[in-house]
Coordinates of C-alpha atoms and ligand atoms in Angstrom, one line a residue:
M1 CA -0.1 6.4 2.7
H2 CA -2.6 7.1 -0.1
P3 CA -5.5 4.7 0.1
C4 CA -4.8 3.4 -3.4
M5 CA -1.5 2.1 -2.3
N6 CA -3.3 -0.3 0.1
C7 CA -5.8 -1.4 -2.6
G8 CA -5.2 -1.9 -6.3
A9 CA -8.7 -3.4 -6.7
C10 CA -9.6 -1.4 -9.9
C11 CA -6.4 -2.7 -11.6
A12 CA -7.7 -6.2 -10.9
T13 CA -11.4 -5.7 -11.9
Y14 CA -11.8 -3.7 -15.1
R15 CA -10.7 -4.1 -18.7
V16 CA -8.1 -1.4 -19.4
A17 CA -8.7 -0.4 -23.0
F18 CA -7.3 2.6 -24.8
H19 CA -6.4 3.9 -28.3
W20 CA -3.1 2.7 -29.6
I21 CA -1.8 6.2 -29.9
E22 CA -1.2 6.2 -26.2
T23 CA 1.7 3.9 -26.7
I24 CA 3.4 6.6 -28.7
H25 CA 3.3 9.4 -26.2
G26 CA 1.8 10.0 -22.9
P27 CA 0.7 13.3 -21.3
V28 CA 4.1 13.9 -19.7
G29 CA 6.5 11.8 -21.8
P30 CA 6.7 8.3 -23.2
G31 CA 3.5 6.4 -23.6
V32 CA 2.3 3.1 -22.3
P33 CA 4.9 0.4 -22.9
E34 CA 3.7 -1.5 -25.9
T35 CA 5.1 -4.8 -24.6
L36 CA 2.5 -4.7 -21.8
T37 CA -0.4 -4.4 -24.2
Q38 CA -2.3 -6.6 -26.6
P39 CA -4.8 -5.8 -29.4
L40 CA -8.5 -5.4 -28.6
D41 CA -9.8 -4.3 -32.0
A42 CA -8.7 -2.3 -35.0
H43 CA -7.9 0.9 -33.0
R44 CA -7.6 -0.2 -29.4
L45 CA -5.2 -2.0 -27.1
V46 CA -5.7 -3.5 -23.7
M47 CA -3.3 -3.9 -20.8
V48 CA -2.2 -7.5 -20.7
G49 CA -4.2 -9.3 -18.0
T50 CA -7.3 -7.2 -18.3
K51 CA -8.9 -8.6 -21.5
S52 CA -10.7 -11.5 -19.8
S53 CA -11.5 -12.8 -16.3
P54 CA -9.9 -13.1 -13.9
V55 CA -8.6 -9.6 -14.4
R56 CA -5.2 -8.5 -13.1
C57 CA -3.2 -5.8 -15.0
V58 CA 0.3 -7.0 -15.8
A59 CA 1.6 -3.7 -14.4
L60 CA 0.1 -4.1 -10.9
T61 CA 2.6 -5.3 -8.3
G62 CA 1.7 -6.5 -4.8
H63 CA -1.4 -8.0 -3.3
V64 CA -4.8 -6.5 -3.8
G65 CA -5.9 -5.0 -0.5
G66 CA -2.3 -5.1 0.7
C67 CA 0.6 -3.0 -0.5
T68 CA 0.2 -2.4 -4.3
T69 CA 1.7 -0.1 -6.9
C70 CA 1.6 0.5 -10.6
R71 CA 5.0 -0.2 -12.1
I72 CA 4.3 2.1 -15.1
Y73 CA 2.6 4.8 -13.0
D74 CA 4.1 7.7 -15.0
R75 CA 3.2 6.0 -18.3
R76 CA -0.2 4.5 -17.4
P77 CA -3.1 4.8 -19.8
S78 CA -5.6 7.7 -19.7
V79 CA -8.4 5.5 -18.4
C80 CA -6.3 4.7 -15.3
R81 CA -5.7 8.4 -14.8
E82 CA -9.4 9.0 -14.9
V83 CA -10.3 6.6 -12.1
M84 CA -10.6 8.6 -8.8
A85 CA -10.5 7.0 -5.4
A86 CA -13.9 7.4 -3.7
G87 CA -14.0 10.5 -1.6
E88 CA -10.9 12.0 -3.0
N89 CA -11.5 15.8 -3.2
G90 CA -14.9 14.9 -1.7
V91 CA -16.1 13.3 -4.9
P92 CA -17.8 9.8 -4.8
S93 CA -16.7 7.1 -7.2
D94 CA -18.9 4.2 -8.0
Q95 CA -16.1 2.6 -10.0
C96 CA -13.9 2.6 -7.0
D97 CA -16.6 1.3 -4.6
R98 CA -17.5 -1.5 -7.0
A99 CA -13.9 -2.6 -7.6
R100 CA -13.2 -2.7 -3.9
A101 CA -16.4 -4.6 -3.2
A102 CA -15.5 -7.2 -5.8
H103 CA -12.4 -7.9 -3.8
G104 CA -14.1 -7.9 -0.4
L105 CA -12.9 -4.4 0.5
A106 CA -15.2 -1.9 2.2
P107 CA -15.7 1.5 0.5
L108 CA -13.3 4.2 1.4
T109 CA -14.5 6.4 4.2
R110 CA -13.8 9.8 5.6
A111 CA -11.6 8.1 8.2
D112 CA -9.3 6.7 5.5
W113 CA -8.8 10.2 4.1
Q114 CA -8.2 11.7 7.5
A115 CA -5.6 9.1 8.2
H116 CA -3.9 9.9 4.9
E117 CA -3.9 13.6 5.5
K118 CA -2.5 13.1 9.0
A119 CA 0.3 10.9 7.6
V120 CA 1.1 13.5 5.0
I121 CA 1.3 16.3 7.6
S122 CA 3.4 14.2 9.9
R123 CA 6.0 13.7 7.1
L124 CA 6.3 17.5 6.5
A125 CA 9.1 19.3 8.3
P126 CA 7.7 21.5 11.2
S127 CA 8.5 24.7 9.2
R128 CA 6.4 23.5 6.3
R129 CA 3.4 22.2 8.2
D130 CA 1.5 25.5 7.9
A131 CA 2.9 26.6 4.6
P132 CA 0.5 26.8 1.7
T133 CA 0.9 24.2 -1.1
N134 CA -0.2 23.9 -4.6
E135 CA 0.1 20.1 -4.5
S136 CA -3.3 18.6 -5.2
P137 CA -4.3 15.3 -3.7
S138 CA -4.5 13.8 -7.2
R139 CA -0.9 14.8 -7.9
R140 CA 0.1 13.0 -4.8
R141 CA -1.9 9.9 -5.7
R142 CA 0.1 6.8 -5.3
A143 CA 3.3 8.8 -4.8
R144 CA 5.8 6.7 -3.0
P145 CA 5.9 7.6 0.7
A146 CA 8.9 9.6 1.7
Ligands
SF4_1 S1 -9.2 4.0 -7.1 FE1 -10.3 2.9 -5.6 S2 -10.3 0.7 -6.3 FE2 -8.7 1.9 -7.4 S3 -6.8 1.5 -6.2 FE3 -7.7 3.5 -5.5 S4 -9.0 2.9 -3.8 FE4 -8.6 1.0 -4.9
SF4_2 S1 -1.6 0.4 -15.9 FE1 -1.2 0.7 -13.7 S2 -3.0 2.0 -13.0 FE2 -3.5 1.1 -14.9 S3 -4.6 -0.9 -14.5 FE3 -2.5 -1.4 -14.8 S4 -1.5 -1.3 -12.7 FE4 -3.5 -0.2 -12.6

C-alpha cells in the first residue's frame, strides 16, 4: 500500500486553494467538483474544510494516520497533485514531513518505501515480476490496491 493511503495528514493540515478555472476542467477530464469548494477571493476557491482551523478537506475519507483516500482523486486540484510524499523518487518533502508531524506521525523513511515496493512486487504475477515497466511511482500514488 502506498504510504499516502495510511496517512492523509496533508489533507487535514493545509489550506487547499486554487484558481476557479480548475472547476471547469482538470488535466485529464472534468475539474474539481464545484459543490466541494467555497470562495476564497475574487479569483480563487478553497476546498471546503480547509479555509480555517481545524483543517480537514471535505473530500478526505477515513482517519488520518489510518486508512484514507481522496474521493475526488482523479479530479483533485493542482496543489494536491504537487504535494509529494517525502522520499518518493528519493526527493525530500518538508510539506509532507510537517503535515505528518502535525498529526503525531513520524516522517516517512526508507523502510516505508521498501515495504511499499515489496507489496507492489508481491502483487505482480510471477511472469511480470522482472518485466520492465513505464509506471512511475507518482502514477501509482494512492491507487487502490489490487
Ligand atoms: S504526501 Fe505525506 S502528508 Fe500527504 S498523505 Fe502522503 S504521506 Fe501523508
Ligand atoms: S482534494 Fe483530495 S488530495 Fe486534495 S486535500 Fe482534499 S482529500 Fe486531499
